[in-house]
Short mmCIF file of C-alpha atoms in Angstrom, two decimals:
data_model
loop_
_atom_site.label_atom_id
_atom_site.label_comp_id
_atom_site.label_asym_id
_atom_site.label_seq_id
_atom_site.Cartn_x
_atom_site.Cartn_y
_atom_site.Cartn_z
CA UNK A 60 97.35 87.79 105.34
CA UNK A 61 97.29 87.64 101.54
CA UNK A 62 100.12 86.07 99.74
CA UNK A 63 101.40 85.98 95.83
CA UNK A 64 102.37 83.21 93.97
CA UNK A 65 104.75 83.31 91.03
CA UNK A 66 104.73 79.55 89.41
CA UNK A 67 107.17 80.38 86.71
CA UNK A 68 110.78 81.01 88.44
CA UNK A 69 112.45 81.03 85.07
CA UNK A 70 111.21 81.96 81.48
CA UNK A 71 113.81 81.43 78.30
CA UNK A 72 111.82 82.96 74.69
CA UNK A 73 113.43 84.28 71.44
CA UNK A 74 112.88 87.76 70.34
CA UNK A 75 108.89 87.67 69.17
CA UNK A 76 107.29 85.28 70.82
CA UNK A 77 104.66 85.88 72.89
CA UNK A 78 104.91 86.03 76.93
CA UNK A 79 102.73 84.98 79.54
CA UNK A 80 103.68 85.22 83.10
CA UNK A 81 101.92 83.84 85.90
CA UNK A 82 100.15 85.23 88.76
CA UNK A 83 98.35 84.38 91.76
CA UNK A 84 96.94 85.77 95.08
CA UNK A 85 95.14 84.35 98.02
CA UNK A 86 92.55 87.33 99.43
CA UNK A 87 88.68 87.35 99.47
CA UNK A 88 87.97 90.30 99.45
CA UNK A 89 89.07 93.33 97.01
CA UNK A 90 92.61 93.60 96.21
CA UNK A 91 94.86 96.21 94.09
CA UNK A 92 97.07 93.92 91.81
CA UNK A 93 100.18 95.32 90.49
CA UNK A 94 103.31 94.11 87.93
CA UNK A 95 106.57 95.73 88.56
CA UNK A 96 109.82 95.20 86.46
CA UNK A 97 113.42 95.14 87.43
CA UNK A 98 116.23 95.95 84.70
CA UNK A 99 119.69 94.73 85.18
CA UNK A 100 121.25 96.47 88.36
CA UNK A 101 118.03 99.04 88.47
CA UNK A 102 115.31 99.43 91.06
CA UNK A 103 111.62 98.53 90.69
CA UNK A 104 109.54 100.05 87.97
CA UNK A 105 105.46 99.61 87.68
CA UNK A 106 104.59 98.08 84.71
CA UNK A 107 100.74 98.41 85.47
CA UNK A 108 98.13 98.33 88.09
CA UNK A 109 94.54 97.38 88.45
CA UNK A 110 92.13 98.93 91.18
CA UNK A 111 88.96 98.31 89.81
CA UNK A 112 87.20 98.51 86.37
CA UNK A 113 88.20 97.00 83.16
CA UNK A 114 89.60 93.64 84.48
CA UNK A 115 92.52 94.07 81.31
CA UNK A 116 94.51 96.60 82.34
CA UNK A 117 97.59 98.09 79.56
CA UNK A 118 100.86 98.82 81.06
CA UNK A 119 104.10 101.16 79.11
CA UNK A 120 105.56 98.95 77.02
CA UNK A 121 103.42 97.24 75.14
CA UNK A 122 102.45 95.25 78.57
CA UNK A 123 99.02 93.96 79.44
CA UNK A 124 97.12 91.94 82.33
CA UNK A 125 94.14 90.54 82.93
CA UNK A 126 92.51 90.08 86.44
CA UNK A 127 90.48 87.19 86.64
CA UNK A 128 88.38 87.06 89.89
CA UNK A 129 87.53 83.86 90.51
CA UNK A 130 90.56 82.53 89.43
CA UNK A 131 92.71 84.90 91.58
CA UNK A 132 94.97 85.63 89.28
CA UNK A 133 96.81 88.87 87.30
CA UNK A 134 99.13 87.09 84.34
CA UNK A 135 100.88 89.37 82.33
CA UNK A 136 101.00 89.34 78.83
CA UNK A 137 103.22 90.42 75.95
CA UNK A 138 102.00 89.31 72.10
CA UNK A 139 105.97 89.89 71.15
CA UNK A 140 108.99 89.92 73.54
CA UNK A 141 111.84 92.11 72.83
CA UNK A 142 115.52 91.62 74.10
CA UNK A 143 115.41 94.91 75.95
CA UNK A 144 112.41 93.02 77.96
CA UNK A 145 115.09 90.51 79.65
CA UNK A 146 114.01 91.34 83.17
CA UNK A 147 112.87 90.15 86.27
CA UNK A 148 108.74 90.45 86.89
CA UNK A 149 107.43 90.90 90.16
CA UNK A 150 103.83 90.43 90.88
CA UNK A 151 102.57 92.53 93.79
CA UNK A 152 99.04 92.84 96.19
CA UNK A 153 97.89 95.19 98.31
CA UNK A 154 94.93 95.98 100.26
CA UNK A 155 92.81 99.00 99.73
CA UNK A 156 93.15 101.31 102.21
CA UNK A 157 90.20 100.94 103.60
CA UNK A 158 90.84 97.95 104.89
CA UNK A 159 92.98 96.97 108.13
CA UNK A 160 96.16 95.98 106.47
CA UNK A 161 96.78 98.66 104.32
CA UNK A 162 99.30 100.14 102.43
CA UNK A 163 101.65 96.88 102.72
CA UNK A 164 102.89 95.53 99.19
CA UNK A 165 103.31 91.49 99.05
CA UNK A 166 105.14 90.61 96.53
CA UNK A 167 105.57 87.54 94.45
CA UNK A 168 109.15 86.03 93.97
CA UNK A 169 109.97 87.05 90.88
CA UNK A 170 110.03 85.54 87.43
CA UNK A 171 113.30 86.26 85.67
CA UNK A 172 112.53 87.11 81.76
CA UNK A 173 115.36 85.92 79.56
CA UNK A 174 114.90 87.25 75.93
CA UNK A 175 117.69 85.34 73.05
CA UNK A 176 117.98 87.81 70.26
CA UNK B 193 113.08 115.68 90.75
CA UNK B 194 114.94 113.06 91.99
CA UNK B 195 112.31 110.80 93.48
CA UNK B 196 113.36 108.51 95.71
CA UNK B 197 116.65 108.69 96.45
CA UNK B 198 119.52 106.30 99.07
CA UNK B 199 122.60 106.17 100.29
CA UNK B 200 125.39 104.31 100.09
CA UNK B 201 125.02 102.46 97.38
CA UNK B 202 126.89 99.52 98.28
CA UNK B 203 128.44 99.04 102.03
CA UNK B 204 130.49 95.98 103.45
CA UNK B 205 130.34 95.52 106.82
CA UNK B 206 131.88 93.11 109.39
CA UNK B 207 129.33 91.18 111.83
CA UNK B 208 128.54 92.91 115.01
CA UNK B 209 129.40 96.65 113.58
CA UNK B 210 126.29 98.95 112.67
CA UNK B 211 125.00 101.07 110.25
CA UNK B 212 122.44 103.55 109.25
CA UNK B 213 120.60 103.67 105.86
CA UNK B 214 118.97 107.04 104.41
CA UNK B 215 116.66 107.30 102.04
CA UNK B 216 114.39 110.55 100.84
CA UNK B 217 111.92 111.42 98.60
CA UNK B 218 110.94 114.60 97.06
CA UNK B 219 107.08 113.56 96.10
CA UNK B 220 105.65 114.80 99.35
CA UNK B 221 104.25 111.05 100.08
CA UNK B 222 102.97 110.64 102.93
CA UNK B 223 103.79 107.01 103.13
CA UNK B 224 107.46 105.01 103.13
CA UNK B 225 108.92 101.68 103.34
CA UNK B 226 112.05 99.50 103.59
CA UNK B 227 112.31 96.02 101.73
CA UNK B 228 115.18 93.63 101.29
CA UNK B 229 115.26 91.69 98.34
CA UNK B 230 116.74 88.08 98.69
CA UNK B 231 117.30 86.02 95.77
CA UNK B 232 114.38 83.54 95.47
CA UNK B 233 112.02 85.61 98.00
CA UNK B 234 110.87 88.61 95.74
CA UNK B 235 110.66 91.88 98.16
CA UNK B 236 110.25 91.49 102.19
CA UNK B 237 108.85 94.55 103.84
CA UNK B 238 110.84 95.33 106.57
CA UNK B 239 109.30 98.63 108.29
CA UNK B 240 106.94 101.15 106.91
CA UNK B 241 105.95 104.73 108.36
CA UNK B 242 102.17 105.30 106.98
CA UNK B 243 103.16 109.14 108.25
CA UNK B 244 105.32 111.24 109.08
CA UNK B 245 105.81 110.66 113.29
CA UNK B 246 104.64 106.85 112.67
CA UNK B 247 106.12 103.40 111.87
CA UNK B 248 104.92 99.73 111.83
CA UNK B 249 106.25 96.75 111.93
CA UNK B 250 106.54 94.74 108.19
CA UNK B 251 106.96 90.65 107.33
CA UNK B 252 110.94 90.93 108.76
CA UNK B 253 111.41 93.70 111.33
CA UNK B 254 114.09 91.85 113.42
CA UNK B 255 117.68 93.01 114.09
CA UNK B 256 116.53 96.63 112.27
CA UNK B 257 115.20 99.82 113.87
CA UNK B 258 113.59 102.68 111.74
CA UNK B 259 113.06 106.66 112.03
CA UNK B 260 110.99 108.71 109.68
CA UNK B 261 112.92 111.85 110.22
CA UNK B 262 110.82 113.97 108.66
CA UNK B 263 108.26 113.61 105.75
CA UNK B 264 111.27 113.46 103.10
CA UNK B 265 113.51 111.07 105.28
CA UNK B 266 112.84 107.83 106.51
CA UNK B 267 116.36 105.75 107.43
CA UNK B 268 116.80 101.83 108.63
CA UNK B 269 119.68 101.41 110.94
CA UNK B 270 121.15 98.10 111.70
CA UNK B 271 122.51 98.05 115.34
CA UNK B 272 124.63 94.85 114.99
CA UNK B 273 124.58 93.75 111.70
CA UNK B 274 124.65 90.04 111.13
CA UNK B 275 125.54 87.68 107.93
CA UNK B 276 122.22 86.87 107.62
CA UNK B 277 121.22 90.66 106.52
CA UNK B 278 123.71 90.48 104.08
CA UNK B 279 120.66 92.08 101.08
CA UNK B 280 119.35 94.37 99.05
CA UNK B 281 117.62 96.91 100.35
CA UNK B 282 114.83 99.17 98.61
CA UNK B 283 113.58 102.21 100.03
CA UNK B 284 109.83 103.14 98.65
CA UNK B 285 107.19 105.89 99.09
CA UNK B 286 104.13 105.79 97.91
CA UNK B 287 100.53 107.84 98.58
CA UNK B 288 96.73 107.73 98.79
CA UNK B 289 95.03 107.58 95.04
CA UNK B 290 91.51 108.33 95.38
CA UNK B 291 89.26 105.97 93.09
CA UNK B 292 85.83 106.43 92.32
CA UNK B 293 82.69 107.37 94.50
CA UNK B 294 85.05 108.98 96.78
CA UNK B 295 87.00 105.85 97.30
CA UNK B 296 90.29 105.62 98.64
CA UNK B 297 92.36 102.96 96.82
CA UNK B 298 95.71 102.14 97.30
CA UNK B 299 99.32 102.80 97.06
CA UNK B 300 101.38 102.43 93.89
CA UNK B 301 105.03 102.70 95.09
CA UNK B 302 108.09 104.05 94.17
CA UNK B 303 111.59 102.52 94.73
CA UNK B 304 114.84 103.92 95.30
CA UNK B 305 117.93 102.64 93.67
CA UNK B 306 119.00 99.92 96.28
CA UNK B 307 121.46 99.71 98.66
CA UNK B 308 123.81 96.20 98.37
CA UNK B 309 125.00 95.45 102.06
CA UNK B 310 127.43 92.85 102.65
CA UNK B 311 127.79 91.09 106.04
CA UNK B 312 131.37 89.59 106.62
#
Protein backbone atom coordinates (compact mmCIF):
# COMPACT_ATOMS: atom_id res chain seq x y z
CA UNK A 1 0.00 0.00 0.00
CA UNK A 2 1.36 3.48 -0.75
CA UNK A 3 1.85 5.87 2.03
CA UNK A 4 2.53 9.92 2.30
CA UNK A 5 4.92 11.55 4.22
CA UNK A 6 4.62 15.11 5.48
CA UNK A 7 8.23 16.02 7.20
CA UNK A 8 7.23 19.49 8.16
CA UNK A 9 4.43 19.22 11.08
CA UNK A 10 4.68 22.92 11.73
CA UNK A 11 5.64 25.96 9.46
CA UNK A 12 5.82 29.72 11.20
CA UNK A 13 6.66 32.61 8.00
CA UNK A 14 5.83 36.39 7.89
CA UNK A 15 3.58 37.76 5.30
CA UNK A 16 5.94 37.45 1.88
CA UNK A 17 8.15 35.01 2.26
CA UNK A 18 8.26 32.28 0.23
CA UNK A 19 6.75 28.65 1.19
CA UNK A 20 7.83 25.32 0.55
CA UNK A 21 6.07 22.38 1.92
CA UNK A 22 7.17 18.97 1.84
CA UNK A 23 5.97 15.93 0.24
CA UNK A 24 6.58 12.40 -0.13
CA UNK A 25 5.08 9.06 -1.34
CA UNK A 26 6.18 5.50 -1.40
CA UNK A 27 4.54 3.75 -4.85
CA UNK A 28 6.36 2.40 -7.98
CA UNK A 29 4.29 2.63 -10.18
CA UNK A 30 2.05 5.73 -11.48
CA UNK A 31 0.38 7.73 -8.93
CA UNK A 32 -2.17 10.87 -8.99
CA UNK A 33 -0.63 13.39 -6.41
CA UNK A 34 -2.86 15.89 -4.94
CA UNK A 35 -2.56 19.16 -2.28
CA UNK A 36 -5.64 19.93 -0.41
CA UNK A 37 -6.11 22.92 2.07
CA UNK A 38 -8.09 23.24 5.21
CA UNK A 39 -9.24 26.87 6.47
CA UNK A 40 -10.05 27.42 10.04
CA UNK A 41 -13.23 25.28 11.00
CA UNK A 42 -13.82 24.47 7.00
CA UNK A 43 -13.65 21.19 5.13
CA UNK A 44 -11.03 20.13 2.57
CA UNK A 45 -10.43 22.17 -0.51
CA UNK A 46 -8.02 20.97 -3.63
CA UNK A 47 -5.42 23.18 -4.11
CA UNK A 48 -4.07 21.21 -7.24
CA UNK A 49 -3.59 17.88 -8.77
CA UNK A 50 -1.20 16.17 -11.07
CA UNK A 51 -2.17 13.05 -13.30
CA UNK A 52 0.29 13.14 -15.80
CA UNK A 53 2.04 15.75 -18.05
CA UNK A 54 3.81 18.83 -17.07
CA UNK A 55 5.48 17.57 -13.81
CA UNK A 56 4.72 21.57 -12.35
CA UNK A 57 1.37 21.70 -11.93
CA UNK A 58 -0.45 25.56 -10.84
CA UNK A 59 -3.09 25.41 -8.29
CA UNK A 60 -5.94 28.68 -7.37
CA UNK A 61 -4.18 30.78 -5.40
CA UNK A 62 -1.16 31.53 -6.57
CA UNK A 63 -0.15 27.70 -5.55
CA UNK A 64 2.29 25.53 -7.43
CA UNK A 65 3.94 21.88 -7.25
CA UNK A 66 6.33 20.09 -8.76
CA UNK A 67 6.39 16.21 -9.09
CA UNK A 68 9.67 14.87 -9.10
CA UNK A 69 9.76 11.12 -10.04
CA UNK A 70 12.59 9.76 -8.84
CA UNK A 71 12.57 11.59 -5.88
CA UNK A 72 8.92 10.71 -5.01
CA UNK A 73 7.96 13.73 -4.05
CA UNK A 74 5.05 16.70 -4.77
CA UNK A 75 6.33 19.96 -2.53
CA UNK A 76 4.26 22.77 -2.79
CA UNK A 77 5.32 26.05 -3.41
CA UNK A 78 4.27 29.66 -2.80
CA UNK A 79 6.98 32.62 -3.97
CA UNK A 80 4.90 34.96 -1.28
CA UNK A 81 2.68 33.78 1.63
CA UNK A 82 -0.26 35.77 2.58
CA UNK A 83 -2.02 35.77 6.09
CA UNK A 84 -5.25 34.53 4.57
CA UNK A 85 -2.89 31.34 3.60
CA UNK A 86 -2.65 30.31 7.50
CA UNK A 87 -3.92 26.81 6.90
CA UNK A 88 -3.37 23.36 7.28
CA UNK A 89 -1.83 21.42 3.91
CA UNK A 90 -2.60 18.00 3.28
CA UNK A 91 -0.72 16.03 0.78
CA UNK A 92 -2.76 13.22 -0.79
CA UNK A 93 -2.07 9.83 -3.32
CA UNK A 94 -4.11 7.84 -5.11
CA UNK A 95 -3.95 5.14 -7.52
CA UNK A 96 -5.24 5.37 -11.02
CA UNK A 97 -8.08 3.54 -11.50
CA UNK A 98 -6.80 1.19 -13.39
CA UNK A 99 -5.06 -0.25 -10.96
CA UNK A 100 -6.30 -2.67 -8.02
CA UNK A 101 -6.49 -0.19 -5.25
CA UNK A 102 -8.32 2.43 -6.67
CA UNK A 103 -10.14 5.27 -5.84
CA UNK A 104 -8.68 5.31 -2.08
CA UNK A 105 -7.06 8.80 -1.07
CA UNK A 106 -3.91 8.44 1.47
CA UNK A 107 -3.28 11.27 2.91
CA UNK A 108 -0.31 12.87 4.52
CA UNK A 109 -0.64 14.31 8.14
CA UNK A 110 -0.90 17.61 7.60
CA UNK A 111 1.39 20.60 7.77
CA UNK A 112 -0.20 23.47 9.65
CA UNK A 113 0.70 26.96 7.75
CA UNK A 114 1.01 29.79 10.24
CA UNK A 115 1.28 33.19 8.38
CA UNK A 116 2.41 36.52 11.09
CA UNK A 117 1.13 39.59 9.37
CA UNK B 1 -25.80 23.22 -5.71
CA UNK B 2 -24.94 22.31 -2.50
CA UNK B 3 -22.29 19.68 -3.07
CA UNK B 4 -21.62 17.61 -0.49
CA UNK B 5 -23.57 18.09 2.21
CA UNK B 6 -23.83 16.28 6.40
CA UNK B 7 -25.57 16.19 9.21
CA UNK B 8 -25.32 17.04 12.44
CA UNK B 9 -22.77 19.15 12.61
CA UNK B 10 -21.55 18.49 15.93
CA UNK B 11 -23.07 15.48 18.22
CA UNK B 12 -22.00 14.40 21.86
CA UNK B 13 -22.60 11.15 22.69
CA UNK B 14 -22.18 8.93 25.80
CA UNK B 15 -20.14 5.49 25.31
CA UNK B 16 -22.18 2.54 24.37
CA UNK B 17 -25.20 4.74 22.71
CA UNK B 18 -25.31 4.87 18.75
CA UNK B 19 -25.68 7.00 16.03
CA UNK B 20 -26.16 7.43 12.39
CA UNK B 21 -24.31 9.95 10.12
CA UNK B 22 -25.84 11.26 6.65
CA UNK B 23 -24.20 12.70 4.14
CA UNK B 24 -25.40 13.53 0.27
CA UNK B 25 -24.23 14.90 -2.67
CA UNK B 26 -25.88 16.48 -5.53
CA UNK B 27 -22.87 15.88 -8.28
CA UNK B 28 -24.23 12.57 -9.44
CA UNK B 29 -20.71 10.83 -8.35
CA UNK B 30 -20.66 7.69 -8.57
CA UNK B 31 -18.14 7.23 -5.86
CA UNK B 32 -18.26 8.18 -1.79
CA UNK B 33 -16.29 7.97 1.26
CA UNK B 34 -16.09 8.48 5.05
CA UNK B 35 -12.78 9.76 6.79
CA UNK B 36 -12.06 10.78 10.34
CA UNK B 37 -9.57 13.23 10.87
CA UNK B 38 -7.43 12.87 14.12
CA UNK B 39 -5.10 15.45 15.10
CA UNK B 40 -1.57 14.34 14.06
CA UNK B 41 -2.93 11.50 11.53
CA UNK B 42 -4.13 13.67 8.48
CA UNK B 43 -7.47 11.85 7.01
CA UNK B 44 -8.22 7.92 7.73
CA UNK B 45 -10.57 6.39 5.25
CA UNK B 46 -13.03 4.66 7.00
CA UNK B 47 -15.53 3.04 4.29
CA UNK B 48 -16.03 3.90 0.70
CA UNK B 49 -18.95 2.77 -1.78
CA UNK B 50 -17.17 2.84 -5.43
CA UNK B 51 -21.19 2.60 -6.48
CA UNK B 52 -24.21 2.90 -5.73
CA UNK B 53 -25.29 -0.92 -4.13
CA UNK B 54 -21.41 -1.34 -3.11
CA UNK B 55 -19.04 -0.63 -0.17
CA UNK B 56 -15.45 -1.57 0.87
CA UNK B 57 -13.67 -1.66 3.61
CA UNK B 58 -10.99 1.59 4.18
CA UNK B 59 -7.57 1.89 6.59
CA UNK B 60 -10.15 1.98 9.95
CA UNK B 61 -13.46 0.19 9.34
CA UNK B 62 -13.88 -1.11 12.96
CA UNK B 63 -16.76 -0.31 15.36
CA UNK B 64 -18.61 1.53 12.06
CA UNK B 65 -21.09 0.08 9.55
CA UNK B 66 -21.99 1.94 6.23
CA UNK B 67 -25.09 2.11 3.67
CA UNK B 68 -25.04 3.90 0.37
CA UNK B 69 -28.71 4.54 0.31
CA UNK B 70 -28.95 5.60 -2.87
CA UNK B 71 -26.52 7.35 -5.35
CA UNK B 72 -27.00 10.82 -3.38
CA UNK B 73 -26.80 9.20 0.20
CA UNK B 74 -24.21 7.33 1.69
CA UNK B 75 -24.49 7.37 5.88
CA UNK B 76 -21.85 5.80 8.65
CA UNK B 77 -23.62 4.58 11.69
CA UNK B 78 -21.85 3.87 14.86
CA UNK B 79 -23.60 0.96 16.74
CA UNK B 80 -21.88 1.51 20.14
CA UNK B 81 -19.93 4.38 20.02
CA UNK B 82 -16.74 4.36 22.01
CA UNK B 83 -14.23 7.26 23.37
CA UNK B 84 -11.87 6.29 21.07
CA UNK B 85 -14.16 7.55 17.94
CA UNK B 86 -14.43 10.63 19.55
CA UNK B 87 -13.34 12.61 15.58
CA UNK B 88 -13.95 14.40 12.83
CA UNK B 89 -15.61 13.00 10.30
CA UNK B 90 -15.58 13.99 6.45
CA UNK B 91 -17.92 12.72 4.06
CA UNK B 92 -16.46 12.86 0.22
CA UNK B 93 -17.58 11.96 -3.34
CA UNK B 94 -15.67 11.99 -5.99
CA UNK B 95 -15.82 10.45 -9.89
CA UNK B 96 -13.99 8.94 -12.86
CA UNK B 97 -11.87 11.81 -14.93
CA UNK B 98 -10.90 10.40 -18.11
CA UNK B 99 -7.17 11.38 -19.11
CA UNK B 100 -5.66 10.99 -22.30
CA UNK B 101 -5.61 8.04 -24.89
CA UNK B 102 -8.77 6.98 -23.40
CA UNK B 103 -7.31 6.68 -20.00
CA UNK B 104 -9.12 6.54 -16.93
CA UNK B 105 -7.36 8.52 -14.16
CA UNK B 106 -8.45 9.11 -10.91
CA UNK B 107 -10.64 10.67 -8.41
CA UNK B 108 -10.32 14.25 -7.19
CA UNK B 109 -12.68 14.44 -4.15
CA UNK B 110 -14.95 16.55 -2.61
CA UNK B 111 -15.55 17.00 1.18
CA UNK B 112 -18.44 17.80 3.14
CA UNK B 113 -18.36 20.17 6.01
CA UNK B 114 -17.47 17.70 8.91
CA UNK B 115 -19.22 16.31 11.51
CA UNK B 116 -17.38 16.85 15.29
CA UNK B 117 -18.49 13.72 17.43
CA UNK B 118 -17.71 13.60 20.95
CA UNK B 119 -17.50 10.32 22.91
CA UNK B 120 -18.18 10.77 26.75
Amino acid sequence: AQSVSQHNHHVILSEAASLELGCNYSYGGTVNLFWYVQYPGQHLQLLLKYFSGDPLVKGIKGFEAEFIKSKFSFNLRKPSVQWSDTAEYFCAVSLPFSSGSARQLTFGSGTQLTVLP
Amino acid sequence: NAGVTQTPKFQVLKTGQSMTLQCAQDMNHNSMYWYRQDPGMGLRLIYYSASEGTTDKGEVPNGYNVSRLNKREFSLRLESAAPSQTSVYFCASSEVLAGGSGAVWGNEQFFGPGTRLTVL
